[in-house]
PDB file of C-alpha atoms in Angstrom:
ATOM      1  CA  MET P   1      -0.042   0.053  -0.068  1.00 48.00           C
ATOM      2  CA  GLY P   2       1.613   3.243  -1.113  1.00 52.00           C
ATOM      3  CA  VAL P   3       1.379   6.928  -0.235  1.00 51.00           C
ATOM      4  CA  THR P   4      -0.088   9.262  -2.821  1.00 53.00           C
ATOM      5  CA  LEU P   5       1.009  13.019  -2.763  1.00 49.00           C
ATOM      6  CA  SER P   6      -1.530  15.476  -4.076  1.00 52.00           C
ATOM      7  CA  THR P   7      -0.250  18.488  -5.782  1.00 52.00           C
ATOM      8  CA  ASN P   8      -3.670  20.368  -5.754  1.00 53.00           C
ATOM      9  CA  SER P   9      -3.798  20.436  -1.917  1.00 52.00           C
ATOM     10  CA  ALA P  10      -4.447  23.747  -0.256  1.00 52.00           C
ATOM     11  CA  LEU P  11      -1.007  23.808   1.540  1.00 54.00           C
ATOM     12  CA  ALA P  12       0.964  24.001  -1.855  1.00 70.00           C
ATOM     13  CA  PRO P  13       0.464  27.843  -2.258  1.00 75.00           C
ATOM     14  CA  ILE P  14       1.362  28.502   1.327  1.00 78.00           C
ATOM     15  CA  SER P  15       4.421  26.232   1.132  1.00 80.00           C
ATOM     16  CA  PHE P  16       5.592  28.116  -2.043  1.00 76.00           C
ATOM     17  CA  ALA P  17       4.928  31.576  -0.665  1.00 81.00           C
ATOM     18  CA  SER P  18       6.939  30.603   2.683  1.00 82.00           C
ATOM     19  CA  THR P  19       9.700  29.243   0.382  1.00 84.00           C
ATOM     20  CA  VAL P  20       9.975  32.449  -1.645  1.00 82.00           C
ATOM     21  CA  ILE P  21      10.012  34.518   1.616  1.00 86.00           C
ATOM     22  CA  GLY P  22      12.741  32.424   2.925  1.00 85.00           C
ATOM     23  CA  PHE P  23      14.831  32.865  -0.206  1.00 84.00           C
ATOM     24  CA  ILE P  24      14.279  36.568  -0.258  1.00 89.00           C
ATOM     25  CA  SER P  25      15.338  36.965   3.511  1.00 88.00           C
ATOM     26  CA  PHE P  26      18.346  35.045   2.825  1.00 85.00           C
ATOM     27  CA  ALA P  27      19.252  37.012  -0.158  1.00 88.00           C
ATOM     28  CA  PHE P  28      18.825  40.247   1.943  1.00 89.00           C
ATOM     29  CA  THR P  29      20.958  38.782   4.692  1.00 89.00           C
ATOM     30  CA  LEU P  30      23.618  37.703   2.276  1.00 87.00           C
ATOM     31  CA  ALA P  31      23.533  41.052   0.786  1.00 88.00           C
ATOM     32  CA  THR P  32      23.891  42.947   4.029  1.00 88.00           C
ATOM     33  CA  PHE P  33      26.799  40.496   4.985  1.00 84.00           C
ATOM     34  CA  LEU P  34      28.686  41.172   1.732  1.00 86.00           C
ATOM     35  CA  ASN P  35      28.033  45.006   2.162  1.00 85.00           C
ATOM     36  CA  VAL P  36      29.383  45.009   5.726  1.00 84.00           C
ATOM     37  CA  PHE P  37      32.387  42.774   4.499  1.00 83.00           C
ATOM     38  CA  TRP P  38      33.078  44.717   1.589  1.00 85.00           C
ATOM     39  CA  SER P  39      32.965  48.073   3.622  1.00 84.00           C
ATOM     40  CA  ASN P  40      35.347  46.611   6.358  1.00 82.00           C
ATOM     41  CA  LEU P  41      37.746  45.357   3.512  1.00 85.00           C
ATOM     42  CA  LEU P  42      37.631  48.860   2.161  1.00 86.00           C
ATOM     43  CA  THR P  43      38.318  50.331   5.588  1.00 82.00           C
ATOM     44  CA  PHE P  44      41.197  47.936   6.111  1.00 85.00           C
ATOM     45  CA  PHE P  45      43.006  48.716   3.060  1.00 88.00           C
ATOM     46  CA  SER P  46      42.485  52.445   3.102  1.00 85.00           C
ATOM     47  CA  ALA P  47      43.501  52.663   6.798  1.00 87.00           C
ATOM     48  CA  PRO P  48      46.921  54.559   6.120  1.00 88.00           C
ATOM     49  CA  THR P  49      44.985  57.295   4.376  1.00 90.00           C
ATOM     50  CA  GLU P  50      42.030  57.474   6.442  1.00 89.00           C
ATOM     51  CA  ILE P  51      43.760  57.464   9.816  1.00 90.00           C
ATOM     52  CA  HIS P  52      45.709  60.692   8.828  1.00 89.00           C
ATOM     53  CA  ASP P  53      42.779  62.384   7.379  1.00 90.00           C
ATOM     54  CA  TYR P  54      40.053  61.471   9.801  1.00 92.00           C
ATOM     55  CA  LEU P  55      42.096  62.177  12.846  1.00 92.00           C
ATOM     56  CA  SER P  56      43.925  65.410  11.551  1.00 90.00           C
ATOM     57  CA  ASN P  57      40.658  66.950  10.424  1.00 92.00           C
ATOM     58  CA  LEU P  58      38.796  65.997  13.765  1.00 93.00           C
ATOM     59  CA  LYS P  59      41.609  67.239  15.834  1.00 92.00           C
ATOM     60  CA  GLN P  60      41.888  70.532  13.922  1.00 91.00           C
ATOM     61  CA  GLY P  61      38.065  71.016  14.062  1.00 93.00           C
ATOM     62  CA  LEU P  62      37.988  70.328  17.815  1.00 93.00           C
ATOM     63  CA  TYR P  63      40.803  72.815  18.772  1.00 92.00           C
ATOM     64  CA  GLU P  64      39.446  75.479  16.498  1.00 91.00           C
ATOM     65  CA  GLU P  65      35.763  75.044  17.970  1.00 92.00           C
ATOM     66  CA  ARG P  66      37.430  75.339  21.523  1.00 92.00           C
ATOM     67  CA  THR P  67      39.372  78.419  20.495  1.00 90.00           C
ATOM     68  CA  HIS P  68      36.052  80.011  19.018  1.00 89.00           C
ATOM     69  CA  LEU P  69      34.089  79.178  22.204  1.00 89.00           C
ATOM     70  CA  ARG P  70      36.745  80.824  24.398  1.00 88.00           C
ATOM     71  CA  ARG P  71      36.647  83.951  22.124  1.00 87.00           C
ATOM     72  CA  ALA P  72      32.787  83.893  22.404  1.00 84.00           C
ATOM     73  CA  ARG P  73      33.058  83.622  26.354  1.00 83.00           C
ATOM     74  CA  ARG P  74      35.462  86.619  26.498  1.00 84.00           C
ATOM     75  CA  ARG P  75      33.324  88.602  24.035  1.00 80.00           C
ATOM     76  CA  ASP P  76      30.310  87.945  25.899  1.00 75.00           C
ATOM     77  CA  ARG P  77      31.749  88.950  29.238  1.00 76.00           C
ATOM     78  CA  ARG P  78      32.936  92.139  27.901  1.00 75.00           C
ATOM     79  CA  LYS P  79      29.522  92.756  26.392  1.00 69.00           C
ATOM     80  CA  SER P  80      27.614  91.887  29.573  1.00 66.00           C
ATOM     81  CA  VAL P  81      29.892  94.305  31.640  1.00 59.00           C
ATOM     82  CA  GLY P  82      29.507  97.032  29.090  1.00 56.00           C
ATOM     83  CA  SER P  83      25.825  96.663  28.958  1.00 59.00           C
ATOM     84  CA  ARG P  84      25.395  96.773  32.740  1.00 56.00           C
ATOM     85  CA  THR P  85      27.486  99.951  32.918  1.00 56.00           C
ATOM     86  CA  ARG P  86      25.722 101.661  30.121  1.00 54.00           C
ATOM     87  CA  GLU P  87      22.112 100.715  30.997  1.00 55.00           C
ATOM     88  CA  LYS P  88      20.269 102.964  33.541  1.00 51.00           C
ATOM     89  CA  ASP P  89      16.729 101.531  33.454  1.00 50.00           C
ATOM     90  CA  ALA P  90      16.316  98.654  35.915  1.00 44.00           C
ATOM     91  CA  GLY P  91      13.962  96.733  33.748  1.00 47.00           C
ATOM     92  CA  ILE P  92      16.277  96.858  30.878  1.00 47.00           C
ATOM     93  CA  ARG P  93      19.331  95.989  33.177  1.00 46.00           C
ATOM     94  CA  SER P  94      17.562  92.950  34.399  1.00 45.00           C
ATOM     95  CA  PHE P  95      16.507  91.597  31.084  1.00 44.00           C
ATOM     96  CA  THR P  96      20.283  92.106  29.917  1.00 49.00           C
ATOM     97  CA  ARG P  97      21.373  90.250  33.039  1.00 51.00           C
ATOM     98  CA  GLY P  98      19.044  87.363  32.505  1.00 50.00           C
ATOM     99  CA  HIS P  99      19.888  87.038  28.794  1.00 53.00           C
ATOM    100  CA  SER P 100      23.680  87.183  29.549  1.00 57.00           C
ATOM    101  CA  GLN P 101      23.284  84.231  32.106  1.00 61.00           C
ATOM    102  CA  ASP P 102      21.475  82.353  29.555  1.00 61.00           C
ATOM    103  CA  GLU P 103      24.307  82.909  27.023  1.00 66.00           C
ATOM    104  CA  ASP P 104      26.640  81.711  29.734  1.00 73.00           C
ATOM    105  CA  VAL P 105      24.837  78.657  30.239  1.00 83.00           C
ATOM    106  CA  ALA P 106      24.784  77.802  26.648  1.00 84.00           C
ATOM    107  CA  LEU P 107      28.426  78.523  25.998  1.00 86.00           C
ATOM    108  CA  ARG P 108      29.266  76.509  29.257  1.00 88.00           C
ATOM    109  CA  VAL P 109      27.479  73.590  27.897  1.00 90.00           C
ATOM    110  CA  MET P 110      29.038  73.671  24.612  1.00 91.00           C
ATOM    111  CA  ARG P 111      32.505  74.078  26.142  1.00 91.00           C
ATOM    112  CA  GLU P 112      32.110  71.026  28.423  1.00 92.00           C
ATOM    113  CA  THR P 113      30.822  69.069  25.404  1.00 93.00           C
ATOM    114  CA  ILE P 114      34.004  70.112  23.344  1.00 94.00           C
ATOM    115  CA  LYS P 115      36.077  69.117  26.388  1.00 93.00           C
ATOM    116  CA  HIS P 116      34.783  65.734  26.596  1.00 95.00           C
ATOM    117  CA  MET P 117      34.892  65.274  22.727  1.00 94.00           C
ATOM    118  CA  ILE P 118      38.675  66.020  23.057  1.00 94.00           C
ATOM    119  CA  ARG P 119      39.314  63.531  25.743  1.00 93.00           C
ATOM    120  CA  GLN P 120      37.519  60.890  23.681  1.00 94.00           C
ATOM    121  CA  PHE P 121      39.569  61.966  20.797  1.00 94.00           C
ATOM    122  CA  ARG P 122      42.956  61.589  22.524  1.00 92.00           C
ATOM    123  CA  ALA P 123      41.979  58.195  23.735  1.00 92.00           C
ATOM    124  CA  LEU P 124      40.982  57.235  20.071  1.00 92.00           C
ATOM    125  CA  GLU P 125      44.151  58.857  18.833  1.00 92.00           C
ATOM    126  CA  ARG P 126      46.738  57.384  21.188  1.00 91.00           C
ATOM    127  CA  PRO P 127      47.192  53.829  19.422  1.00 90.00           C
ATOM    128  CA  PHE P 128      48.210  55.620  16.290  1.00 90.00           C
ATOM    129  CA  LEU P 129      50.895  57.854  17.579  1.00 88.00           C
ATOM    130  CA  ARG P 130      54.467  57.145  17.423  1.00 82.00           C
ATOM    131  CA  ASP P 131      55.937  55.898  20.654  1.00 72.00           C
ATOM    132  CA  ARG P 132      57.693  59.069  21.436  1.00 58.00           C
ATOM    133  CA  ALA P 133      54.813  61.192  20.687  1.00 47.00           C
ATOM    134  CA  GLY P 134      52.517  59.080  22.739  1.00 46.00           C
ATOM    135  CA  LEU P 135      54.776  59.072  25.777  1.00 48.00           C
ATOM    136  CA  ALA P 136      55.171  62.748  25.557  1.00 44.00           C
ATOM    137  CA  ARG P 137      51.333  63.192  25.477  1.00 50.00           C
ATOM    138  CA  GLU P 138      51.008  60.907  28.456  1.00 48.00           C
ATOM    139  CA  GLU P 139      53.648  62.821  30.479  1.00 43.00           C
ATOM    140  CA  LYS P 140      52.026  66.117  29.829  1.00 44.00           C
ATOM    141  CA  GLY P 141      48.705  64.898  30.778  1.00 38.00           C
ATOM    142  CA  TYR P 142      45.511  65.184  28.836  1.00 41.00           C
ATOM    143  CA  ALA P 143      43.289  66.598  31.610  1.00 39.00           C
ATOM    144  CA  ASP P 144      45.460  69.798  32.356  1.00 44.00           C
ATOM    145  CA  GLU P 145      45.816  70.977  28.694  1.00 48.00           C
ATOM    146  CA  ASP P 146      42.232  72.184  28.346  1.00 47.00           C
ATOM    147  CA  GLU P 147      43.163  75.727  28.912  1.00 46.00           C
ATOM    148  CA  VAL P 148      46.422  75.773  27.066  1.00 47.00           C
ATOM    149  CA  GLU P 149      46.893  76.147  23.360  1.00 50.00           C
ATOM    150  CA  TRP P 150      49.474  73.567  21.913  1.00 51.00           C
ATOM    151  CA  PRO P 151      50.629  74.170  18.475  1.00 51.00           C
ATOM    152  CA  ASP P 152      52.309  70.872  18.034  1.00 51.00           C
ATOM    153  CA  TYR P 153      48.630  69.306  18.128  1.00 53.00           C
ATOM    154  CA  TYR P 154      48.373  70.413  14.594  1.00 57.00           C
ATOM    155  CA  ARG P 155      51.589  68.581  13.494  1.00 62.00           C
ATOM    156  CA  THR P 156      50.776  65.035  14.658  1.00 71.00           C
ATOM    157  CA  ASP P 157      53.377  62.295  13.955  1.00 78.00           C
ATOM    158  CA  TYR P 158      51.702  59.086  13.427  1.00 84.00           C
ATOM    159  CA  ARG P 159      53.228  55.737  13.215  1.00 83.00           C
ATOM    160  CA  GLU P 160      53.588  53.472  10.316  1.00 85.00           C
ATOM    161  CA  CYS P 161      50.142  51.755   9.568  1.00 84.00           C
ATOM    162  CA  GLY P 162      50.723  48.001   9.969  1.00 85.00           C
ATOM    163  CA  PHE P 163      48.214  45.262  10.468  1.00 87.00           C
ATOM    164  CA  ARG P 164      47.846  46.022  14.249  1.00 88.00           C
ATOM    165  CA  GLU P 165      46.909  49.779  13.386  1.00 88.00           C
ATOM    166  CA  ARG P 166      44.587  48.543  10.464  1.00 91.00           C
ATOM    167  CA  PHE P 167      42.604  46.381  12.909  1.00 90.00           C
ATOM    168  CA  VAL P 168      42.433  49.056  15.684  1.00 91.00           C
ATOM    169  CA  TRP P 169      41.104  51.569  12.883  1.00 92.00           C
ATOM    170  CA  LEU P 170      38.600  49.006  11.682  1.00 91.00           C
ATOM    171  CA  ARG P 171      37.080  49.035  15.297  1.00 90.00           C
ATOM    172  CA  ARG P 172      37.489  52.642  16.123  1.00 92.00           C
ATOM    173  CA  LYS P 173      36.565  54.341  12.738  1.00 92.00           C
ATOM    174  CA  ASN P 174      32.781  54.508  13.749  1.00 93.00           C
ATOM    175  CA  ASP P 175      33.676  56.297  16.933  1.00 94.00           C
ATOM    176  CA  VAL P 176      35.684  58.744  15.117  1.00 94.00           C
ATOM    177  CA  VAL P 177      32.837  59.212  12.598  1.00 94.00           C
ATOM    178  CA  ASN P 178      30.407  59.863  15.452  1.00 95.00           C
ATOM    179  CA  LEU P 179      32.849  62.471  16.929  1.00 95.00           C
ATOM    180  CA  LEU P 180      32.795  64.238  13.463  1.00 95.00           C
ATOM    181  CA  GLU P 181      29.068  64.222  13.524  1.00 94.00           C
ATOM    182  CA  GLY P 182      28.963  65.592  17.213  1.00 94.00           C
ATOM    183  CA  LEU P 183      31.350  68.236  16.361  1.00 95.00           C
ATOM    184  CA  ALA P 184      29.253  69.433  13.369  1.00 94.00           C
ATOM    185  CA  ARG P 185      26.259  69.583  15.714  1.00 94.00           C
ATOM    186  CA  VAL P 186      28.246  71.775  18.157  1.00 93.00           C
ATOM    187  CA  GLU P 187      29.506  74.027  15.246  1.00 92.00           C
ATOM    188  CA  THR P 188      25.916  74.429  14.171  1.00 92.00           C
ATOM    189  CA  ARG P 189      24.697  75.455  17.485  1.00 90.00           C
ATOM    190  CA  ARG P 190      27.425  78.002  17.932  1.00 90.00           C
ATOM    191  CA  ILE P 191      26.823  79.430  14.561  1.00 90.00           C
ATOM    192  CA  ALA P 192      23.161  79.709  15.265  1.00 89.00           C
ATOM    193  CA  LYS P 193      24.051  81.466  18.499  1.00 86.00           C
ATOM    194  CA  GLU P 194      26.201  83.895  16.800  1.00 85.00           C
ATOM    195  CA  VAL P 195      23.779  84.643  14.239  1.00 87.00           C
ATOM    196  CA  GLY P 196      21.032  85.313  16.930  1.00 84.00           C
ATOM    197  CA  ASP P 197      23.600  87.705  18.804  1.00 81.00           C
ATOM    198  CA  VAL P 198      24.068  89.481  15.532  1.00 83.00           C
ATOM    199  CA  ALA P 199      20.286  89.760  14.898  1.00 85.00           C
ATOM    200  CA  MET P 200      19.903  91.109  18.509  1.00 82.00           C
ATOM    201  CA  MET P 201      22.626  93.742  17.872  1.00 82.00           C
ATOM    202  CA  VAL P 202      20.860  94.843  14.701  1.00 86.00           C
ATOM    203  CA  ARG P 203      17.715  94.945  16.637  1.00 86.00           C
ATOM    204  CA  ASP P 204      19.118  97.050  19.399  1.00 81.00           C
ATOM    205  CA  LEU P 205      20.923  99.400  16.973  1.00 84.00           C
ATOM    206  CA  GLY P 206      17.605  99.983  15.088  1.00 84.00           C
ATOM    207  CA  ARG P 207      15.836 100.696  18.407  1.00 84.00           C
ATOM    208  CA  ASP P 208      18.657 103.108  19.486  1.00 80.00           C
ATOM    209  CA  LEU P 209      18.442 104.880  16.124  1.00 83.00           C
ATOM    210  CA  ALA P 210      14.730 105.132  16.486  1.00 82.00           C
ATOM    211  CA  ASP P 211      15.197 106.687  19.977  1.00 79.00           C
ATOM    212  CA  MET P 212      17.895 109.134  18.682  1.00 84.00           C
ATOM    213  CA  HIS P 213      15.458 110.144  15.995  1.00 79.00           C
ATOM    214  CA  ASP P 214      12.723 110.761  18.393  1.00 77.00           C
ATOM    215  CA  SER P 215      15.131 112.747  20.604  1.00 80.00           C
ATOM    216  CA  VAL P 216      16.400 114.928  17.644  1.00 79.00           C
ATOM    217  CA  TYR P 217      12.738 115.446  16.577  1.00 75.00           C
ATOM    218  CA  GLY P 218      11.877 116.671  20.235  1.00 77.00           C
ATOM    219  CA  LEU P 219      14.936 119.001  20.243  1.00 77.00           C
ATOM    220  CA  GLU P 220      13.853 120.510  16.917  1.00 77.00           C
ATOM    221  CA  GLN P 221      10.437 121.052  18.203  1.00 76.00           C
ATOM    222  CA  ARG P 222      11.576 122.828  21.207  1.00 78.00           C
ATOM    223  CA  LEU P 223      14.024 125.039  19.359  1.00 75.00           C
ATOM    224  CA  SER P 224      11.270 125.920  16.809  1.00 74.00           C
ATOM    225  CA  ARG P 225       9.246 127.178  19.574  1.00 73.00           C
ATOM    226  CA  VAL P 226      12.094 129.268  20.881  1.00 69.00           C
ATOM    227  CA  VAL P 227      13.912 130.623  17.837  1.00 63.00           C
ATOM    228  CA  GLY P 228      11.355 129.906  15.270  1.00 56.00           C
ATOM    229  CA  ILE P 229      13.394 127.084  13.385  1.00 51.00           C
ATOM    230  CA  ARG P 230      11.456 124.997  11.289  1.00 55.00           C
ATOM    231  CA  ARG P 231      12.362 121.469  10.103  1.00 52.00           C
ATOM    232  CA  VAL P 232      12.779 121.030   6.350  1.00 53.00           C
ATOM    233  CA  ASP P 233      12.268 117.290   5.316  1.00 55.00           C
TER     234      ASP P 233
END
């Protein structure tokens, strides 16, 4: 007595659909694996160029952004001191002081962010430095350099890229890219703040000009009543 298989059963379409879905899933998985493998392979062979380019650009961007934030802090301090000296009205003075405190908080947050990013960058950069440069950096100490400008940071001496450096770069490239993206966000916030400061300066200048115009007009009116001077537009 044999077993007869029917090809017209209701399970045949379901089985076929599941088979197709399985092949499609396998194809996507294989394509993802090949994409990741190919990307890692390119990163491995491009490591000598990428290490220098990525780290140098990130280093320059971080230290330039730190310099910009320091200048902005000094500029805001001078501006806040000058505004408190010039303003006579209590309401305007309190508004200026509150705005200055908000700016100080924003700058402080950005400075702390850049400081932490610099520390992360130094930890990522250390395996690629030459032994002499790495020992010099460790002796100076990273934590104490935040308030000092070091020109030699822009002239980094990286070691020759061997298999060890290639594998390390393969693991740390994503962290470097994340730092670059974070630096771009901080730069955008700083630029937006500076644009807002310029807009406020223009608004204050327009208000001062309007007040000056009203004062001149009032003076002309008083003079016209005294000596008969008439304004000619």
